[in-house]
mmCIF file of C-alpha atoms and ligand atoms in Angstrom:
data_model
loop_
_atom_site.group_PDB
_atom_site.id
_atom_site.type_symbol
_atom_site.label_atom_id
_atom_site.label_comp_id
_atom_site.label_asym_id
_atom_site.label_seq_id
_atom_site.Cartn_x
_atom_site.Cartn_y
_atom_site.Cartn_z
ATOM 1 C CA MET G 1 1.260 15.030 -42.925
ATOM 2 C CA PHE G 2 0.581 17.279 -39.957
ATOM 3 C CA LEU G 3 -2.961 17.294 -38.601
ATOM 4 C CA LEU G 4 -4.106 20.592 -37.239
ATOM 5 C CA PHE G 5 -6.958 20.705 -34.795
ATOM 6 C CA VAL G 6 -8.412 23.141 -32.344
ATOM 7 C CA CYS G 7 -8.633 22.201 -28.709
ATOM 8 C CA TYR G 8 -9.964 23.986 -25.679
ATOM 9 C CA TYR G 9 -7.461 24.690 -22.941
ATOM 10 C CA PRO G 10 -8.842 24.837 -19.443
ATOM 11 C CA SER G 11 -8.072 27.529 -16.859
ATOM 12 C CA GLY G 12 -9.080 30.467 -18.983
ATOM 13 C CA LEU G 13 -6.811 29.786 -21.916
ATOM 14 C CA GLU G 14 -8.202 30.698 -25.265
ATOM 15 C CA PHE G 15 -9.012 28.405 -28.141
ATOM 16 C CA TYR G 16 -5.750 27.786 -29.796
ATOM 17 C CA PRO G 17 -4.638 25.534 -32.640
ATOM 18 C CA ALA G 18 -2.434 22.691 -31.465
ATOM 19 C CA PHE G 19 -0.618 19.897 -33.239
ATOM 20 C CA SER G 20 -1.960 16.644 -31.910
ATOM 21 C CA PHE G 21 1.150 14.794 -33.015
ATOM 22 C CA LEU G 22 3.271 16.935 -30.730
ATOM 23 C CA CYS G 23 2.034 15.058 -27.686
ATOM 24 C CA GLU G 24 2.958 11.773 -29.285
ATOM 25 C CA VAL G 25 6.461 12.580 -30.379
ATOM 26 C CA LEU G 26 7.657 14.746 -27.553
ATOM 27 C CA ARG G 27 10.019 12.536 -25.632
ATOM 28 C CA LEU G 28 12.154 14.937 -23.732
ATOM 29 C CA GLY G 29 12.827 12.751 -20.707
ATOM 30 C CA LYS G 30 14.807 14.403 -17.914
ATOM 31 C CA VAL G 31 15.905 17.889 -18.909
ATOM 32 C CA ILE G 32 18.154 20.241 -16.938
ATOM 33 C CA VAL G 33 17.064 23.841 -17.428
ATOM 34 C CA CYS G 34 20.176 25.957 -16.919
ATOM 35 C CA GLY G 35 21.501 29.429 -17.634
ATOM 36 C CA LYS G 36 23.017 32.423 -15.963
ATOM 37 C CA GLY G 37 21.384 34.028 -12.936
ATOM 38 C CA GLY G 38 18.156 35.797 -13.792
ATOM 39 C CA SER G 39 18.173 34.646 -17.438
ATOM 40 C CA GLY G 40 14.686 33.199 -17.017
ATOM 41 C CA LYS G 41 15.209 29.524 -16.112
ATOM 42 C CA SER G 42 12.160 29.403 -13.863
ATOM 43 C CA THR G 43 10.079 31.370 -16.352
ATOM 44 C CA VAL G 44 10.936 29.073 -19.263
ATOM 45 C CA THR G 45 10.488 25.980 -17.067
ATOM 46 C CA ALA G 46 7.046 27.166 -15.956
ATOM 47 C CA LEU G 47 5.928 28.139 -19.453
ATOM 48 C CA LEU G 48 7.067 24.905 -21.024
ATOM 49 C CA ALA G 49 5.565 22.824 -18.210
ATOM 50 C CA ARG G 50 2.189 24.501 -18.439
ATOM 51 C CA TYR G 51 2.178 24.310 -22.208
ATOM 52 C CA LEU G 52 3.116 20.619 -22.277
ATOM 53 C CA VAL G 53 0.415 19.749 -19.758
ATOM 54 C CA VAL G 54 -2.353 21.472 -21.683
ATOM 55 C CA SER G 55 -1.026 19.620 -24.729
ATOM 56 C CA GLY G 56 -1.679 16.316 -23.001
ATOM 57 C CA ARG G 57 1.729 15.479 -21.558
ATOM 58 C CA SER G 58 2.543 14.455 -17.997
ATOM 59 C CA VAL G 59 5.127 16.812 -16.573
ATOM 60 C CA CYS G 60 7.008 16.949 -13.317
ATOM 61 C CA VAL G 61 8.829 20.153 -12.476
ATOM 62 C CA ILE G 62 11.714 19.485 -10.122
ATOM 63 C CA ASP G 63 12.761 22.589 -8.275
ATOM 64 C CA ALA G 64 16.475 22.038 -7.754
ATOM 65 C CA ASP G 65 17.225 25.682 -6.994
ATOM 66 C CA GLU G 66 17.920 25.935 -3.282
ATOM 67 C CA SER G 67 17.219 29.667 -3.117
ATOM 68 C CA ASN G 68 14.025 30.492 -5.024
ATOM 69 C CA THR G 69 10.633 30.389 -3.356
ATOM 70 C CA CYS G 70 7.938 31.096 -5.930
ATOM 71 C CA LEU G 71 8.123 28.468 -8.657
ATOM 72 C CA TYR G 72 4.847 26.966 -7.452
ATOM 73 C CA ARG G 73 3.154 30.300 -8.066
ATOM 74 C CA MET G 74 4.578 30.570 -11.566
ATOM 75 C CA VAL G 75 3.168 27.169 -12.527
ATOM 76 C CA ASP G 76 -0.096 27.971 -10.774
ATOM 77 C CA LEU G 77 0.023 25.148 -8.219
ATOM 78 C CA PRO G 78 -0.523 25.166 -4.460
ATOM 79 C CA HIS G 79 2.608 25.293 -2.300
ATOM 80 C CA PRO G 80 4.083 21.778 -2.177
ATOM 81 C CA GLY G 81 4.354 21.881 1.615
ATOM 82 C CA ARG G 82 7.620 20.291 2.588
ATOM 83 C CA THR G 83 10.689 19.949 0.440
ATOM 84 C CA LEU G 84 11.999 16.478 -0.270
ATOM 85 C CA ALA G 85 14.904 17.193 2.081
ATOM 86 C CA GLU G 86 12.481 18.070 4.886
ATOM 87 C CA GLU G 87 10.387 15.008 4.127
ATOM 88 C CA LEU G 88 13.473 12.861 4.601
ATOM 89 C CA GLY G 89 14.271 14.369 7.983
ATOM 90 C CA GLY G 90 16.097 17.565 7.088
ATOM 91 C CA ARG G 91 19.761 18.288 6.530
ATOM 92 C CA PRO G 92 21.180 16.192 9.422
ATOM 93 C CA ALA G 93 19.309 13.081 8.282
ATOM 94 C CA ILE G 94 20.308 13.594 4.687
ATOM 95 C CA VAL G 95 23.951 14.181 5.502
ATOM 96 C CA LYS G 96 23.856 10.998 7.577
ATOM 97 C CA ASN G 97 21.933 8.765 5.194
ATOM 98 C CA CYS G 98 22.143 10.201 1.746
ATOM 99 C CA SER G 99 25.874 10.214 1.224
ATOM 100 C CA SER G 100 25.292 6.667 0.081
ATOM 101 C CA VAL G 101 21.640 5.732 0.076
ATOM 102 C CA CYS G 102 18.550 7.884 0.239
ATOM 103 C CA PHE G 103 17.231 6.553 -3.018
ATOM 104 C CA ASP G 104 18.816 3.570 -4.634
ATOM 105 C CA GLU G 105 17.885 0.196 -6.036
ATOM 106 C CA THR G 106 17.999 -1.356 -2.541
ATOM 107 C CA ASN G 107 15.373 1.035 -1.153
ATOM 108 C CA PHE G 108 13.416 1.188 -4.366
ATOM 109 C CA PRO G 109 13.742 -2.037 -6.317
ATOM 110 C CA GLN G 110 11.413 -0.552 -8.919
ATOM 111 C CA LYS G 111 11.608 2.930 -10.319
ATOM 112 C CA LEU G 112 9.991 5.566 -8.208
ATOM 113 C CA HIS G 113 6.927 7.287 -9.605
ATOM 114 C CA VAL G 114 6.229 10.913 -8.728
ATOM 115 C CA LYS G 115 2.614 9.926 -8.138
ATOM 116 C CA ASP G 116 3.767 7.641 -5.306
ATOM 117 C CA LEU G 117 5.531 10.393 -3.390
ATOM 118 C CA PRO G 118 3.768 11.572 -0.209
ATOM 119 C CA CYS G 119 1.297 14.437 -0.756
ATOM 120 C CA SER G 120 3.146 16.319 1.985
ATOM 121 C CA CYS G 121 6.033 17.060 -0.384
ATOM 122 C CA THR G 122 4.328 17.254 -3.775
ATOM 123 C CA SER G 123 1.910 19.604 -5.378
ATOM 124 C CA CYS G 124 -0.134 18.667 -8.397
ATOM 125 C CA ARG G 125 -3.020 19.446 -10.654
ATOM 126 C CA ASP G 126 -4.058 17.333 -13.620
ATOM 127 C CA ASN G 127 -0.805 15.949 -14.953
ATOM 128 C CA LEU G 128 1.467 18.659 -13.643
ATOM 129 C CA TYR G 129 3.545 17.830 -10.569
ATOM 130 C CA LEU G 130 5.989 19.901 -8.585
ATOM 131 C CA VAL G 131 8.632 18.602 -6.204
ATOM 132 C CA SER G 132 11.122 20.819 -4.474
ATOM 133 C CA ILE G 133 14.439 19.229 -3.491
ATOM 134 C CA GLY G 134 15.470 21.489 -0.634
ATOM 135 C CA LYS G 135 16.074 25.085 0.387
ATOM 136 C CA ILE G 136 18.693 26.865 2.421
ATOM 137 C CA LYS G 137 16.563 28.058 5.319
ATOM 138 C CA GLU G 138 18.894 28.799 8.194
ATOM 139 C CA MET G 139 21.926 31.023 8.567
ATOM 140 C CA GLY G 140 25.134 29.037 8.527
ATOM 141 C CA GLU G 141 23.379 25.730 7.826
ATOM 142 C CA GLY G 142 25.990 24.659 5.299
ATOM 143 C CA CYS G 143 26.481 24.444 1.563
ATOM 144 C CA SER G 144 24.009 23.203 -1.016
ATOM 145 C CA CYS G 145 26.077 20.162 -2.067
ATOM 146 C CA VAL G 146 23.824 17.860 -0.068
ATOM 147 C CA MET G 147 20.776 19.119 -1.971
ATOM 148 C CA THR G 148 22.401 18.458 -5.320
ATOM 149 C CA ASP G 149 23.439 14.983 -4.198
ATOM 150 C CA LEU G 150 19.878 14.334 -3.073
ATOM 151 C CA ALA G 151 18.546 15.663 -6.386
ATOM 152 C CA LYS G 152 20.894 13.366 -8.255
ATOM 153 C CA GLN G 153 19.821 10.270 -6.369
ATOM 154 C CA PHE G 154 16.142 11.173 -6.569
ATOM 155 C CA ILE G 155 16.162 11.949 -10.300
ATOM 156 C CA SER G 156 18.096 8.798 -11.110
ATOM 157 C CA MET G 157 15.385 6.722 -9.439
ATOM 158 C CA LEU G 158 12.474 8.392 -11.187
ATOM 159 C CA TYR G 159 10.393 6.415 -13.583
ATOM 160 C CA ALA G 160 10.748 8.080 -16.976
ATOM 161 C CA GLY G 161 8.099 6.431 -19.180
ATOM 162 C CA SER G 162 6.273 9.063 -21.127
ATOM 163 C CA TRP G 163 6.881 11.731 -18.500
ATOM 164 C CA THR G 164 8.808 14.921 -19.043
ATOM 165 C CA TYR G 165 10.898 16.124 -16.119
ATOM 166 C CA LEU G 166 11.955 19.751 -16.170
ATOM 167 C CA ILE G 167 14.683 20.391 -13.628
ATOM 168 C CA ASP G 168 14.990 24.056 -12.712
ATOM 169 C CA THR G 169 18.517 24.619 -11.452
ATOM 170 C CA GLY G 170 20.087 27.478 -9.537
ATOM 171 C CA SER G 171 22.182 30.071 -11.270
ATOM 172 C CA SER G 172 25.513 28.574 -10.299
ATOM 173 C CA MET G 173 27.366 25.806 -12.119
ATOM 174 C CA GLU G 174 26.732 23.525 -9.154
ATOM 175 C CA HIS G 175 24.804 21.118 -11.388
ATOM 176 C CA ILE G 176 27.880 20.769 -13.597
ATOM 177 C CA GLY G 177 30.331 20.641 -10.708
ATOM 178 C CA ARG G 178 28.377 17.816 -9.088
ATOM 179 C CA SER G 179 27.536 16.064 -12.370
ATOM 180 C CA LEU G 180 23.753 16.224 -12.143
ATOM 181 C CA TYR G 181 23.868 15.584 -15.910
ATOM 182 C CA ASP G 182 24.768 11.935 -15.185
ATOM 183 C CA VAL G 183 21.108 11.257 -14.380
ATOM 184 C CA CYS G 184 19.576 13.511 -17.057
ATOM 185 C CA ASP G 185 19.012 13.247 -20.775
ATOM 186 C CA ALA G 186 19.497 16.775 -22.028
ATOM 187 C CA PHE G 187 20.180 20.417 -21.240
ATOM 188 C CA LEU G 188 17.886 23.288 -22.090
ATOM 189 C CA MET G 189 19.917 26.438 -21.776
ATOM 190 C CA VAL G 190 18.222 29.795 -21.386
ATOM 191 C CA ILE G 191 20.142 32.676 -22.949
ATOM 192 C CA ASP G 192 19.143 36.228 -22.145
ATOM 193 C CA GLY G 193 20.432 39.313 -23.907
ATOM 194 C CA THR G 194 23.792 39.532 -22.161
ATOM 195 C CA TRP G 195 27.391 38.858 -23.111
ATOM 196 C CA GLU G 196 27.743 36.727 -19.996
ATOM 197 C CA SER G 197 24.927 34.450 -21.158
ATOM 198 C CA LEU G 198 26.629 34.041 -24.533
ATOM 199 C CA GLU G 199 29.948 33.134 -22.918
ATOM 200 C CA LEU G 200 28.243 30.636 -20.636
ATOM 201 C CA ALA G 201 26.421 29.159 -23.611
ATOM 202 C CA VAL G 202 29.736 28.469 -25.362
ATOM 203 C CA LYS G 203 31.012 26.731 -22.247
ATOM 204 C CA MET G 204 27.846 24.637 -21.947
ATOM 205 C CA LYS G 205 28.079 23.704 -25.615
ATOM 206 C CA GLU G 206 31.585 22.342 -25.042
ATOM 207 C CA PHE G 207 30.464 20.437 -21.943
ATOM 208 C CA ALA G 208 27.484 18.922 -23.750
ATOM 209 C CA GLU G 209 29.671 17.845 -26.673
ATOM 210 C CA ARG G 210 32.182 16.217 -24.346
ATOM 211 C CA LEU G 211 29.364 14.488 -22.452
ATOM 212 C CA ASN G 212 27.630 13.504 -25.663
ATOM 213 C CA LYS G 213 24.372 14.949 -24.287
ATOM 214 C CA LYS G 214 21.757 16.865 -26.206
ATOM 215 C CA ILE G 215 21.677 20.588 -25.608
ATOM 216 C CA TYR G 216 18.922 22.953 -26.685
ATOM 217 C CA TRP G 217 18.896 26.717 -26.565
ATOM 218 C CA VAL G 218 16.176 29.228 -25.989
ATOM 219 C CA LEU G 219 16.562 32.991 -26.168
ATOM 220 C CA ASN G 220 14.591 34.694 -23.452
ATOM 221 C CA LYS G 221 13.549 38.284 -22.766
ATOM 222 C CA VAL G 222 15.676 39.644 -25.578
ATOM 223 C CA LYS G 223 14.250 42.994 -26.572
ATOM 224 C CA ASP G 224 13.534 43.539 -30.283
ATOM 225 C CA SER G 225 16.209 46.208 -30.472
ATOM 226 C CA ASN G 226 18.852 43.658 -29.403
ATOM 227 C CA LEU G 227 17.802 40.751 -31.625
ATOM 228 C CA THR G 228 20.123 41.687 -34.484
ATOM 229 C CA PHE G 229 23.121 41.782 -32.188
ATOM 230 C CA MET G 230 22.132 38.516 -30.513
ATOM 231 C CA ALA G 231 21.518 36.717 -33.803
ATOM 232 C CA LYS G 232 24.988 37.676 -35.059
ATOM 233 C CA ALA G 233 26.644 36.796 -31.751
ATOM 234 C CA LEU G 234 24.937 33.396 -31.697
ATOM 235 C CA GLU G 235 25.891 32.645 -35.256
ATOM 236 C CA GLU G 236 29.525 33.562 -34.621
ATOM 237 C CA ARG G 237 29.556 31.060 -31.750
ATOM 238 C CA GLY G 238 27.831 28.284 -33.680
ATOM 239 C CA LEU G 239 24.786 28.372 -31.403
ATOM 240 C CA LYS G 240 21.476 27.627 -33.075
ATOM 241 C CA PRO G 241 18.512 28.292 -30.781
ATOM 242 C CA GLN G 242 15.339 26.216 -30.836
ATOM 243 C CA GLY G 243 13.113 29.026 -29.702
ATOM 244 C CA VAL G 244 12.634 32.608 -28.601
ATOM 245 C CA VAL G 245 10.508 33.895 -25.756
ATOM 246 C CA PRO G 246 10.343 37.652 -26.289
ATOM 247 C CA TYR G 247 10.485 40.240 -23.577
ATOM 248 C CA ILE G 248 6.934 40.305 -22.200
ATOM 249 C CA SER G 249 6.123 43.031 -19.707
ATOM 250 C CA LEU G 250 3.199 40.990 -18.316
ATOM 251 C CA PHE G 251 5.764 38.521 -16.956
ATOM 252 C CA GLU G 252 7.356 41.214 -14.867
ATOM 253 C CA GLU G 253 3.959 42.214 -13.604
ATOM 254 C CA ALA G 254 3.193 38.586 -12.712
ATOM 255 C CA ALA G 255 6.545 38.396 -10.891
ATOM 256 C CA LEU G 256 5.763 41.607 -9.035
ATOM 257 C CA ARG G 257 2.401 40.323 -7.846
ATOM 258 C CA GLY G 258 3.386 36.685 -7.401
ATOM 259 C CA ASN G 259 0.828 35.610 -9.991
ATOM 260 C CA PRO G 260 1.002 32.620 -12.346
ATOM 261 C CA LEU G 261 2.656 33.336 -15.672
ATOM 262 C CA PRO G 262 0.012 34.545 -18.098
ATOM 263 C CA LEU G 263 -0.382 32.197 -21.035
ATOM 264 C CA GLN G 264 -1.999 34.317 -23.667
ATOM 265 C CA LYS G 265 -1.837 33.587 -27.393
ATOM 266 C CA GLU G 266 1.445 35.326 -28.112
ATOM 267 C CA VAL G 267 3.186 33.408 -25.351
ATOM 268 C CA ILE G 268 1.682 30.074 -26.323
ATOM 269 C CA ARG G 269 2.700 30.551 -29.944
ATOM 270 C CA ASN G 270 6.324 30.992 -28.932
ATOM 271 C CA ILE G 271 6.273 28.101 -26.496
ATOM 272 C CA GLU G 272 4.540 25.864 -28.993
ATOM 273 C CA SER G 273 7.203 26.413 -31.598
ATOM 274 C CA LEU G 274 9.889 25.863 -28.962
ATOM 275 C CA ALA G 275 8.266 22.591 -27.844
ATOM 276 C CA SER G 276 7.899 21.516 -31.437
ATOM 277 C CA ALA G 277 11.541 22.289 -32.185
ATOM 278 C CA LEU G 278 12.593 20.356 -29.084
ATOM 279 C CA ALA G 279 10.478 17.407 -30.180
ATOM 280 C CA PHE G 280 11.990 17.310 -33.628
ATOM 281 C CA GLY G 281 15.466 18.445 -32.668
ATOM 282 C CA SER G 282 15.155 21.281 -35.158
ATOM 283 C CA GLN G 283 16.478 24.794 -34.908
ATOM 284 C CA LEU G 284 14.863 28.118 -35.388
ATOM 285 C CA GLU G 285 14.313 28.737 -39.035
ATOM 286 C CA SER G 286 17.391 30.283 -40.485
ATOM 287 C CA ALA G 287 15.040 32.980 -41.781
ATOM 288 C CA PHE G 288 14.964 34.286 -38.229
ATOM 289 C CA ILE G 289 18.729 34.603 -38.111
ATOM 290 C CA THR G 290 18.967 36.087 -41.590
ATOM 291 C CA SER G 291 16.167 38.554 -40.976
ATOM 292 C CA CYS G 292 17.896 39.707 -37.796
ATOM 293 C CA MET G 293 21.206 40.044 -39.596
ATOM 294 C CA LYS G 294 19.834 42.572 -42.079
HETATM 295 N N1 LIG F 1 10.484 36.733 -21.334
HETATM 296 C C1 LIG F 1 10.487 37.554 -20.293
HETATM 297 N N2 LIG F 1 9.949 38.799 -20.413
HETATM 298 C C2 LIG F 1 9.950 39.657 -19.366
HETATM 299 N N3 LIG F 1 10.452 39.368 -18.162
HETATM 300 C C3 LIG F 1 10.991 38.136 -17.980
HETATM 301 C C4 LIG F 1 11.040 37.172 -19.035
HETATM 302 N N4 LIG F 1 11.629 36.066 -18.553
HETATM 303 C C5 LIG F 1 11.947 36.309 -17.277
HETATM 304 N N5 LIG F 1 11.571 37.555 -16.925
HETATM 305 C C6 LIG F 1 11.746 38.211 -15.619
HETATM 306 O O1 LIG F 1 13.135 38.125 -15.275
HETATM 307 C C7 LIG F 1 13.285 37.851 -13.887
HETATM 308 C C8 LIG F 1 14.122 36.593 -13.694
HETATM 309 O O2 LIG F 1 13.380 35.504 -14.220
HETATM 310 P P1 LIG F 1 13.501 34.045 -13.570
HETATM 311 O O3 LIG F 1 13.249 34.113 -12.110
HETATM 312 O O4 LIG F 1 12.675 33.135 -14.390
HETATM 313 O O5 LIG F 1 15.054 33.796 -13.828
HETATM 314 P P2 LIG F 1 15.971 32.618 -13.241
HETATM 315 O O6 LIG F 1 17.047 32.389 -14.260
HETATM 316 O O7 LIG F 1 15.156 31.450 -12.862
HETATM 317 O O8 LIG F 1 16.532 33.336 -11.953
HETATM 318 P P3 LIG F 1 17.540 32.704 -10.832
HETATM 319 O O9 LIG F 1 18.891 32.628 -11.472
HETATM 320 O O10 LIG F 1 17.469 33.692 -9.726
HETATM 321 O O11 LIG F 1 16.986 31.355 -10.473
HETATM 322 C C9 LIG F 1 11.875 37.745 -13.312
HETATM 323 O O12 LIG F 1 11.513 38.973 -12.753
HETATM 324 C C10 LIG F 1 11.006 37.452 -14.522
HETATM 325 O O13 LIG F 1 9.699 37.933 -14.386
#
């Protein structure tokens, strides 16, 4: 039996019904958020992170995109200061040391807890943490392989426990090419309303099946007028999404002004059902697909 209660969310969020059991059962572990460029990976990461935290979970967002700069603003946290790469001495030190050991069982006999990382490279409020792996900052400084290798070592050493780690990746397939999935539990793929996203989703589905990893899907910023097309296209490809985040013009405004993502009722409702579907491994009700097919 599901118990429904009403809780008060801090930071200006409205009263909103929440399922208390959600916090108990949600065991997402380490999740790679992936998708084509601009599909909304950072947006979905930030929404899910903020929602999970107000629902009582401990969440660490790992910014593994070496090009973006504003994730901290989206999750409404202070700038984390240095990246992990900078904290470890910058690219030269990482290239020198991390090809084998930046983080391994020798350096860290016990699992590393985000809370134990230096404040100079983390940002946090309540139970929401943000760590940024590294950014390309200089012209001609070299490729991002070293960052992905660092991310892989770091994530593998992280204490999982009851924490959820949301790993926001760049738009490329670098995370696949360098097997970041080895140290993660699942993929959450963001699909926007484009053919390219659909094609990429099919590819990711094949990869996940071959890897025997869980993969979840979320439709993002699909306009109402395109839902019918998307629903049919998804069904034809055997893709069953766990959630939909509609096109919300306030998000664009927040992006324009560099403001945190607004979490009003409509947004929370969508994120809540996505989180719930992720927790239970369920898919969007087929009613959604059938209603779009009409
Ligand atoms: N549901 C939505 N409704 C309206 N706008 C959205 C939505 N989701 C994302 N956007 C907008 O789309 C743009 C790209 O979003 P975002 O930065 O989250 O994508 P990304 O996949 O992380 O991008 P990149 O590949 O560059 O890392 C942003 O301007 C964002 O505000």
